[in-house]
PDB file of C-alpha atoms in Angstrom:
ATOM      1  CA  MET R   1      30.422-129.749 225.722  1.00  0.00           C
ATOM      2  CA  ILE R   2      28.097-131.683 223.299  1.00  0.00           C
ATOM      3  CA  SER R   3      26.311-134.648 224.342  1.00  0.00           C
ATOM      4  CA  PRO R   4      27.408-138.221 223.516  1.00  0.00           C
ATOM      5  CA  ASP R   5      24.364-138.140 221.329  1.00  0.00           C
ATOM      6  CA  VAL R   6      25.360-135.952 218.887  1.00  0.00           C
ATOM      7  CA  ARG R   7      27.567-137.243 216.055  1.00  0.00           C
ATOM      8  CA  LEU R   8      28.972-135.496 212.796  1.00  0.00           C
ATOM      9  CA  TYR R   9      29.858-138.146 209.949  1.00  0.00           C
ATOM     10  CA  ARG R  10      32.303-136.320 207.289  1.00  0.00           C
ATOM     11  CA  ALA R  11      31.814-137.165 203.507  1.00  0.00           C
ATOM     12  CA  GLN R  12      35.401-137.562 203.167  1.00  0.00           C
ATOM     13  CA  ASP R  13      35.173-140.831 205.614  1.00  0.00           C
ATOM     14  CA  TYR R  14      32.204-142.572 203.999  1.00  0.00           C
ATOM     15  CA  PRO R  15      33.097-146.145 203.443  1.00  0.00           C
ATOM     16  CA  ARG R  16      32.339-147.405 200.018  1.00  0.00           C
ATOM     17  CA  MET R  17      30.573-150.808 198.934  1.00  0.00           C
ATOM     18  CA  PRO R  18      29.392-152.382 195.581  1.00  0.00           C
ATOM     19  CA  TRP R  19      25.369-152.507 195.164  1.00  0.00           C
ATOM     20  CA  ARG R  20      24.032-155.787 196.127  1.00  0.00           C
ATOM     21  CA  ASN R  21      23.193-156.351 192.447  1.00  0.00           C
ATOM     22  CA  GLY R  22      26.783-155.336 191.245  1.00  0.00           C
ATOM     23  CA  GLY R  23      25.990-152.680 189.397  1.00  0.00           C
ATOM     24  CA  GLY R  24      27.698-150.252 190.805  1.00  0.00           C
ATOM     25  CA  THR R  25      28.710-148.472 194.330  1.00  0.00           C
ATOM     26  CA  THR R  26      27.153-146.740 197.206  1.00  0.00           C
ATOM     27  CA  GLN R  27      28.966-144.702 200.087  1.00  0.00           C
ATOM     28  CA  GLU R  28      27.254-145.173 203.254  1.00  0.00           C
ATOM     29  CA  VAL R  29      26.571-142.045 204.907  1.00  0.00           C
ATOM     30  CA  ALA R  30      25.411-143.846 208.727  1.00  0.00           C
ATOM     31  CA  CYS R  31      23.016-146.307 209.887  1.00  0.00           C
ATOM     32  CA  ASN R  32      21.633-147.647 212.768  1.00  0.00           C
ATOM     33  CA  ALA R  33      23.302-148.519 216.029  1.00  0.00           C
ATOM     34  CA  GLY R  34      25.076-152.182 215.820  1.00  0.00           C
ATOM     35  CA  GLY R  35      23.901-152.200 212.157  1.00  0.00           C
ATOM     36  CA  SER R  36      25.645-153.207 209.074  1.00  0.00           C
ATOM     37  CA  SER R  37      25.820-152.430 205.190  1.00  0.00           C
ATOM     38  CA  SER R  38      23.888-156.200 205.359  1.00  0.00           C
ATOM     39  CA  ALA R  39      21.718-155.919 208.268  1.00  0.00           C
ATOM     40  CA  PHE R  40      20.151-152.530 209.206  1.00  0.00           C
ATOM     41  CA  THR R  41      16.780-151.142 210.243  1.00  0.00           C
ATOM     42  CA  TRP R  42      17.773-147.718 208.636  1.00  0.00           C
ATOM     43  CA  ARG R  43      20.652-146.474 206.437  1.00  0.00           C
ATOM     44  CA  LEU R  44      21.668-142.976 204.409  1.00  0.00           C
ATOM     45  CA  SER R  45      23.434-143.588 201.693  1.00  0.00           C
ATOM     46  CA  ILE R  46      25.130-141.429 198.449  1.00  0.00           C
ATOM     47  CA  ALA R  47      25.613-143.388 195.263  1.00  0.00           C
ATOM     48  CA  ASP R  48      26.868-142.442 191.785  1.00  0.00           C
ATOM     49  CA  VAL R  49      24.885-143.558 188.970  1.00  0.00           C
ATOM     50  CA  ALA R  50      26.621-143.174 185.748  1.00  0.00           C
ATOM     51  CA  GLN R  51      24.373-145.383 183.528  1.00  0.00           C
ATOM     52  CA  ASP R  52      20.850-147.240 183.058  1.00  0.00           C
ATOM     53  CA  GLY R  53      20.056-149.975 184.735  1.00  0.00           C
ATOM     54  CA  GLY R  54      18.401-151.756 187.712  1.00  0.00           C
ATOM     55  CA  PHE R  55      18.136-150.982 191.243  1.00  0.00           C
ATOM     56  CA  SER R  56      19.190-153.672 194.311  1.00  0.00           C
ATOM     57  CA  ALA R  57      16.255-155.202 196.152  1.00  0.00           C
ATOM     58  CA  PHE R  58      15.820-154.645 199.702  1.00  0.00           C
ATOM     59  CA  SER R  59      13.091-157.086 200.675  1.00  0.00           C
ATOM     60  CA  GLY R  60      10.850-155.925 203.791  1.00  0.00           C
ATOM     61  CA  LEU R  61      12.661-152.447 203.637  1.00  0.00           C
ATOM     62  CA  GLN R  62      10.749-149.164 202.471  1.00  0.00           C
ATOM     63  CA  ARG R  63      13.108-146.489 200.409  1.00  0.00           C
ATOM     64  CA  VAL R  64      13.032-142.940 199.651  1.00  0.00           C
ATOM     65  CA  ILE R  65      15.413-141.488 196.658  1.00  0.00           C
ATOM     66  CA  THR R  66      16.669-138.127 195.583  1.00  0.00           C
ATOM     67  CA  VAL R  67      18.743-136.628 193.365  1.00  0.00           C
ATOM     68  CA  LEU R  68      21.400-134.541 194.709  1.00  0.00           C
ATOM     69  CA  GLU R  69      23.252-133.688 191.323  1.00  0.00           C
ATOM     70  CA  GLY R  70      22.172-133.961 187.956  1.00  0.00           C
ATOM     71  CA  ALA R  71      19.993-133.675 185.391  1.00  0.00           C
ATOM     72  CA  GLY R  72      17.651-136.227 187.028  1.00  0.00           C
ATOM     73  CA  ILE R  73      16.132-139.928 186.542  1.00  0.00           C
ATOM     74  CA  ALA R  74      13.137-142.078 185.324  1.00  0.00           C
ATOM     75  CA  LEU R  75      12.058-144.844 187.362  1.00  0.00           C
ATOM     76  CA  THR R  76       9.858-147.690 186.157  1.00  0.00           C
ATOM     77  CA  VAL R  77       8.433-149.822 189.497  1.00  0.00           C
ATOM     78  CA  ASP R  78       7.044-153.121 188.745  1.00  0.00           C
ATOM     79  CA  GLY R  79       6.610-152.389 185.183  1.00  0.00           C
ATOM     80  CA  HIS R  80       4.959-148.374 185.608  1.00  0.00           C
ATOM     81  CA  ALA R  81       6.785-145.554 184.131  1.00  0.00           C
ATOM     82  CA  GLN R  82       6.782-143.035 186.721  1.00  0.00           C
ATOM     83  CA  ALA R  83       7.162-139.010 186.625  1.00  0.00           C
ATOM     84  CA  PRO R  84      10.730-138.051 186.054  1.00  0.00           C
ATOM     85  CA  LEU R  85      12.478-137.252 189.591  1.00  0.00           C
ATOM     86  CA  ARG R  86      14.627-134.091 189.366  1.00  0.00           C
ATOM     87  CA  ALA R  87      16.676-132.624 192.140  1.00  0.00           C
ATOM     88  CA  ARG R  88      15.625-132.322 195.462  1.00  0.00           C
ATOM     89  CA  GLN R  89      12.251-134.203 194.741  1.00  0.00           C
ATOM     90  CA  ALA R  90      11.851-137.492 196.915  1.00  0.00           C
ATOM     91  CA  TYR R  91      10.578-140.538 195.759  1.00  0.00           C
ATOM     92  CA  ALA R  92       9.239-143.279 197.764  1.00  0.00           C
ATOM     93  CA  PHE R  93       9.204-147.031 196.989  1.00  0.00           C
ATOM     94  CA  SER R  94       9.062-150.914 198.575  1.00  0.00           C
ATOM     95  CA  GLY R  95      12.521-152.259 198.599  1.00  0.00           C
ATOM     96  CA  ASP R  96      10.699-155.582 197.279  1.00  0.00           C
ATOM     97  CA  ALA R  97       9.680-153.818 194.172  1.00  0.00           C
ATOM     98  CA  ARG R  98      11.683-154.259 190.820  1.00  0.00           C
ATOM     99  CA  VAL R  99      13.115-151.231 189.823  1.00  0.00           C
ATOM    100  CA  ASP R 100      14.506-149.919 186.477  1.00  0.00           C
ATOM    101  CA  CYS R 101      16.260-146.654 186.590  1.00  0.00           C
ATOM    102  CA  ARG R 102      16.927-144.319 183.024  1.00  0.00           C
ATOM    103  CA  LEU R 103      19.152-141.120 183.398  1.00  0.00           C
ATOM    104  CA  LEU R 104      17.611-138.422 181.757  1.00  0.00           C
ATOM    105  CA  ASP R 105      20.756-136.362 180.708  1.00  0.00           C
ATOM    106  CA  GLY R 106      23.977-137.874 181.893  1.00  0.00           C
ATOM    107  CA  PRO R 107      25.280-139.215 185.254  1.00  0.00           C
ATOM    108  CA  ILE R 108      23.284-138.532 188.645  1.00  0.00           C
ATOM    109  CA  ARG R 109      24.395-138.532 192.321  1.00  0.00           C
ATOM    110  CA  ASP R 110      21.342-139.644 194.705  1.00  0.00           C
ATOM    111  CA  PHE R 111      20.853-139.571 198.143  1.00  0.00           C
ATOM    112  CA  ASN R 112      19.128-142.634 199.961  1.00  0.00           C
ATOM    113  CA  LEU R 113      17.213-143.475 203.140  1.00  0.00           C
ATOM    114  CA  ILE R 114      16.019-146.884 203.480  1.00  0.00           C
ATOM    115  CA  TYR R 115      14.290-147.993 206.397  1.00  0.00           C
ATOM    116  CA  SER R 116      12.226-150.830 208.175  1.00  0.00           C
ATOM    117  CA  PRO R 117       8.590-149.534 208.172  1.00  0.00           C
ATOM    118  CA  ARG R 118       7.986-152.256 210.986  1.00  0.00           C
ATOM    119  CA  HIS R 119      10.440-150.632 213.161  1.00  0.00           C
ATOM    120  CA  TYR R 120      10.215-146.861 212.108  1.00  0.00           C
ATOM    121  CA  HIS R 121       7.552-143.788 211.328  1.00  0.00           C
ATOM    122  CA  ALA R 122       9.996-141.837 209.080  1.00  0.00           C
ATOM    123  CA  ARG R 123       9.703-138.544 207.320  1.00  0.00           C
ATOM    124  CA  LEU R 124      12.134-137.021 204.857  1.00  0.00           C
ATOM    125  CA  GLN R 125      12.163-133.493 203.828  1.00  0.00           C
ATOM    126  CA  TRP R 126      14.464-130.694 201.987  1.00  0.00           C
ATOM    127  CA  ILE R 127      14.958-127.331 203.605  1.00  0.00           C
ATOM    128  CA  GLY R 128      16.177-125.002 200.944  1.00  0.00           C
ATOM    129  CA  GLY R 129      15.811-120.966 199.835  1.00  0.00           C
ATOM    130  CA  ALA R 130      16.041-118.934 203.132  1.00  0.00           C
ATOM    131  CA  ARG R 131      19.329-118.613 204.994  1.00  0.00           C
ATOM    132  CA  ASP R 132      18.026-119.337 208.176  1.00  0.00           C
ATOM    133  CA  TRP R 133      14.967-121.949 209.317  1.00  0.00           C
ATOM    134  CA  THR R 134      13.681-123.378 212.461  1.00  0.00           C
ATOM    135  CA  PHE R 135      11.499-126.279 212.677  1.00  0.00           C
ATOM    136  CA  HIS R 136      10.786-128.107 216.126  1.00  0.00           C
ATOM    137  CA  SER R 137      11.158-132.269 216.433  1.00  0.00           C
ATOM    138  CA  ALA R 138      10.049-134.634 218.818  1.00  0.00           C
ATOM    139  CA  ALA R 139      11.451-137.519 216.863  1.00  0.00           C
ATOM    140  CA  SER R 140      14.173-140.009 218.633  1.00  0.00           C
ATOM    141  CA  THR R 141      16.502-139.583 215.836  1.00  0.00           C
ATOM    142  CA  VAL R 142      17.278-136.585 213.493  1.00  0.00           C
ATOM    143  CA  LEU R 143      19.436-136.583 210.798  1.00  0.00           C
ATOM    144  CA  LEU R 144      20.675-133.596 208.834  1.00  0.00           C
ATOM    145  CA  LEU R 145      22.810-134.118 205.186  1.00  0.00           C
ATOM    146  CA  ASN R 146      24.077-130.853 204.269  1.00  0.00           C
ATOM    147  CA  ALA R 147      24.666-130.468 200.728  1.00  0.00           C
ATOM    148  CA  GLY R 148      25.257-126.749 200.212  1.00  0.00           C
ATOM    149  CA  ASP R 149      27.522-124.604 202.201  1.00  0.00           C
ATOM    150  CA  THR R 150      28.902-125.070 205.720  1.00  0.00           C
ATOM    151  CA  LEU R 151      25.834-125.156 208.315  1.00  0.00           C
ATOM    152  CA  SER R 152      25.608-123.762 211.736  1.00  0.00           C
ATOM    153  CA  VAL R 153      23.215-125.806 213.841  1.00  0.00           C
ATOM    154  CA  ARG R 154      21.811-125.024 217.060  1.00  0.00           C
ATOM    155  CA  ARG R 155      19.101-127.306 219.270  1.00  0.00           C
ATOM    156  CA  ASP R 156      17.142-125.826 222.065  1.00  0.00           C
ATOM    157  CA  GLY R 157      19.991-123.028 221.598  1.00  0.00           C
ATOM    158  CA  GLN R 158      23.337-125.197 221.774  1.00  0.00           C
ATOM    159  CA  SER R 159      25.452-125.156 219.166  1.00  0.00           C
ATOM    160  CA  LEU R 160      26.065-128.357 217.679  1.00  0.00           C
ATOM    161  CA  PRO R 161      29.001-129.531 215.148  1.00  0.00           C
ATOM    162  CA  ALA R 162      28.946-127.496 211.600  1.00  0.00           C
ATOM    163  CA  PRO R 163      28.517-130.008 208.919  1.00  0.00           C
ATOM    164  CA  ALA R 164      29.904-128.898 205.715  1.00  0.00           C
ATOM    165  CA  ARG R 165      28.696-130.110 202.052  1.00  0.00           C
ATOM    166  CA  TYR R 166      27.615-133.889 202.204  1.00  0.00           C
ATOM    167  CA  ASP R 167      28.691-134.322 205.820  1.00  0.00           C
ATOM    168  CA  CYS R 168      25.551-135.619 208.350  1.00  0.00           C
ATOM    169  CA  LEU R 169      24.986-134.595 211.215  1.00  0.00           C
ATOM    170  CA  HIS R 170      23.139-137.112 213.687  1.00  0.00           C
ATOM    171  CA  VAL R 171      21.283-136.565 216.711  1.00  0.00           C
ATOM    172  CA  ASP R 172      19.864-138.948 218.795  1.00  0.00           C
ATOM    173  CA  ASN R 173      16.845-139.158 221.764  1.00  0.00           C
ATOM    174  CA  ALA R 174      16.560-135.567 220.056  1.00  0.00           C
ATOM    175  CA  ALA R 175      13.621-134.465 222.542  1.00  0.00           C
ATOM    176  CA  GLY R 176      14.584-136.244 225.870  1.00  0.00           C
ATOM    177  CA  SER R 177      11.776-137.514 227.580  1.00  0.00           C
ATOM    178  CA  GLY R 178       9.485-136.782 224.467  1.00  0.00           C
ATOM    179  CA  GLY R 179       8.872-133.101 224.153  1.00  0.00           C
ATOM    180  CA  LEU R 180      10.004-130.902 221.643  1.00  0.00           C
ATOM    181  CA  ALA R 181      13.528-130.067 220.739  1.00  0.00           C
ATOM    182  CA  GLU R 182      14.017-126.475 218.836  1.00  0.00           C
ATOM    183  CA  TYR R 183      16.241-126.809 215.827  1.00  0.00           C
ATOM    184  CA  ARG R 184      17.831-123.102 213.827  1.00  0.00           C
ATOM    185  CA  LEU R 185      19.874-123.927 210.808  1.00  0.00           C
ATOM    186  CA  GLU R 186      21.938-120.874 209.250  1.00  0.00           C
ATOM    187  CA  SER R 187      23.932-120.457 206.609  1.00  0.00           C
ATOM    188  CA  ALA R 188      25.822-117.528 204.521  1.00  0.00           C
ATOM    189  CA  THR R 189      24.137-118.613 201.415  1.00  0.00           C
ATOM    190  CA  ALA R 190      20.607-120.024 201.044  1.00  0.00           C
ATOM    191  CA  LEU R 191      20.401-123.707 203.166  1.00  0.00           C
ATOM    192  CA  ASP R 192      20.300-126.946 201.276  1.00  0.00           C
ATOM    193  CA  ALA R 193      19.922-129.906 203.582  1.00  0.00           C
ATOM    194  CA  CYS R 194      17.570-132.654 203.850  1.00  0.00           C
ATOM    195  CA  LEU R 195      15.993-133.662 207.140  1.00  0.00           C
ATOM    196  CA  ILE R 196      15.337-136.764 207.963  1.00  0.00           C
ATOM    197  CA  GLU R 197      13.167-137.847 211.372  1.00  0.00           C
ATOM    198  CA  LEU R 198      12.581-141.467 212.466  1.00  0.00           C
ATOM    199  CA  GLN R 199      10.411-142.459 215.649  1.00  0.00           C
ATOM    200  CA  PRO R 200      10.459-145.812 216.563  1.00  0.00           C
ATOM    201  CA  ARG R 201       6.831-147.921 216.387  1.00  0.00           C
ATOM    202  CA  GLN R 202       5.066-149.081 219.636  1.00  0.00           C
ATOM    203  CA  GLY R 203       4.572-152.271 220.309  1.00  0.00           C
TER     204      GLY R 203
END
């Protein structure tokens, strides 16, 4: 039996919403319990970017962006040009920053983590290459966005729902009373998944 702290979000069910600056749309993947598209302490989203332009502001929040599909983007942050951002590379910046985006070679799809650094410590990393991978985490929230073939996931030996392409697995209170939970990921082809770990700040 799967515990109630485990949820699987299907890509086909992600709601689509306009950007805050009106320049495009975003699909919301997941956000904190009780949160909404206009008020949250963390959120995951996927956006399709078809033209150059500015990013929406998220005052007081931290952003991490990574390219899912396409050649990549070049960002200018508060007037400073950044190195080109290509697939599976992550870039973190303040939601208060003024950000302009230039497409390197045609449209892209990107994946975003936006969170409150006052409320959470956060880590985002891509898992790829091998067909199986094991990691341990004590984070209170673990999220896996699968960008490859259907993924088999076990936590402490227990099978969890299998995310297909662009589905997201969400596990709360993953390590119980503070211990490490063991995760094992397996795929018929090379793994291609983004792991996000969120831990509430104390005090």
